[in-house]
Coordinates of N, CA and C in Angstrom, one line a residue:
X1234 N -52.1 6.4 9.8 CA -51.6 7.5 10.6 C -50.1 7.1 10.8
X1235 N -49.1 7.3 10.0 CA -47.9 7.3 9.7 C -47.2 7.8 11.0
X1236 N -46.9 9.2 11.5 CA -46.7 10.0 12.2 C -47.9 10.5 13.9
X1237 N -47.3 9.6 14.6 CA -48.2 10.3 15.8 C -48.0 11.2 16.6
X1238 N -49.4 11.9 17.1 CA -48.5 13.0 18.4 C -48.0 12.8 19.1
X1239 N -47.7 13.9 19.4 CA -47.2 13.9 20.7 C -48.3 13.9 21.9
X1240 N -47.8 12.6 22.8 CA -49.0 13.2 23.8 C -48.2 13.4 25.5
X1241 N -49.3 13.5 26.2 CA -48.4 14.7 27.4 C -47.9 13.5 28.2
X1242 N -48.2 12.1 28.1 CA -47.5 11.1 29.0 C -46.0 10.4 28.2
X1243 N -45.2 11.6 27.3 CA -44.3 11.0 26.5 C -44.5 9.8 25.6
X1244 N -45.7 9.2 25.5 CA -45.5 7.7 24.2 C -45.6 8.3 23.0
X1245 N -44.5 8.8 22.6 CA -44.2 9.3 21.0 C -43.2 8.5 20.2
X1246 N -43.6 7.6 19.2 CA -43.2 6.7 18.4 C -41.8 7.3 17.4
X1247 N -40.5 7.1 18.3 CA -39.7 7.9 17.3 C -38.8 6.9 16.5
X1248 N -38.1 8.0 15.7 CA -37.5 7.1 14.8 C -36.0 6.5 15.3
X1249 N -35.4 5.9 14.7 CA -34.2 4.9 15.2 C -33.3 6.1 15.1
X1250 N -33.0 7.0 14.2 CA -32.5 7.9 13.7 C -32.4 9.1 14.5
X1251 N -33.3 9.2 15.4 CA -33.4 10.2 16.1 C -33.0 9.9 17.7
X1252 N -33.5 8.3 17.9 CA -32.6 8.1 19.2 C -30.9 7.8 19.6
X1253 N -30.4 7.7 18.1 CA -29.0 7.7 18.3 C -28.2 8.7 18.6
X1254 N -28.8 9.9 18.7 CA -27.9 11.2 19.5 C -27.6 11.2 20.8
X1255 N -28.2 10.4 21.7 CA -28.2 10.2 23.1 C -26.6 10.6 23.6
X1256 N -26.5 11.3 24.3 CA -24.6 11.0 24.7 C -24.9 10.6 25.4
X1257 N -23.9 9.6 26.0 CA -23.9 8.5 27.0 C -22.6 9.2 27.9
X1258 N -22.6 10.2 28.7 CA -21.2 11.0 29.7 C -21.8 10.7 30.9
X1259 N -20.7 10.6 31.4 CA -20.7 10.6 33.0 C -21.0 11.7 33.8
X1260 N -22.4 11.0 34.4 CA -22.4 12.6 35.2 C -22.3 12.4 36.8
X1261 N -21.4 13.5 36.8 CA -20.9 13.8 38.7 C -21.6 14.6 39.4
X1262 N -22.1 14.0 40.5 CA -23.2 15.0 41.4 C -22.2 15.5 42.5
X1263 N -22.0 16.7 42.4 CA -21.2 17.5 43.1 C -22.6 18.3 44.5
X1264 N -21.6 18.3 45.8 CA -22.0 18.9 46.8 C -22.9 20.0 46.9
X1265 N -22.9 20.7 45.9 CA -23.4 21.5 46.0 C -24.7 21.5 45.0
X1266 N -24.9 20.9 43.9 CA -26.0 20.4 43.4 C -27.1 19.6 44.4
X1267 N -26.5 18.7 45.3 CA -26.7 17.7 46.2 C -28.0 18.5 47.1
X1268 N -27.7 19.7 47.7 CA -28.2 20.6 48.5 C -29.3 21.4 47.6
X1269 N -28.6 22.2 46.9 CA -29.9 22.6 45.8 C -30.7 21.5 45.6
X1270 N -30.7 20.4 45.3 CA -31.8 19.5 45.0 C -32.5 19.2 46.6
X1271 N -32.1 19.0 47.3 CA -32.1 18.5 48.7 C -33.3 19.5 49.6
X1272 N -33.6 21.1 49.5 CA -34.4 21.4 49.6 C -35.5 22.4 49.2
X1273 N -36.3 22.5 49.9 CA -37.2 23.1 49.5 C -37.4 24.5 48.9
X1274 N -37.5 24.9 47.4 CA -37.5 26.2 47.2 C -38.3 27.1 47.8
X1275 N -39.3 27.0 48.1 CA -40.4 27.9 48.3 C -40.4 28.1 49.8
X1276 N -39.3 27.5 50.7 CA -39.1 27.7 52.0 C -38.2 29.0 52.1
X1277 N -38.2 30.2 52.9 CA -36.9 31.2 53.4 C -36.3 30.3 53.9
X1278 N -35.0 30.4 53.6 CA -33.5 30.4 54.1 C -33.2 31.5 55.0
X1279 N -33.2 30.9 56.5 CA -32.6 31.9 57.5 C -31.0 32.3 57.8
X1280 N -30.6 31.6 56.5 CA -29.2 31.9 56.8 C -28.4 32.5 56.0
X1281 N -29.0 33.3 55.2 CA -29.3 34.1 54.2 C -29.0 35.6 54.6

């Protein structure tokens, strides 16, 4: 079995070739992403 699945906990056996696309950029967490992540969607916003 050359080629394995995919299974749902990610251990998929890739190739060397396929992990070298990764870009390696700097990422900046800006204020306002900060907040979006920070709460709860399914809550109303009363300030809205």
């Amino acid at each position: 079995m050359e080629q394995k699945p995919l299974h749902y906990d990610g251990s998929l056996q890739l190739d060397s070739s396929l992990t070298e696309s990764v870009v390696n950029e700097p990422f900046q967490m800006t204020d306002e992403m900060r907040v979006s992540i920070g709460r709860n969607p399914y809550s109303v916003d009363t300030n809205e």
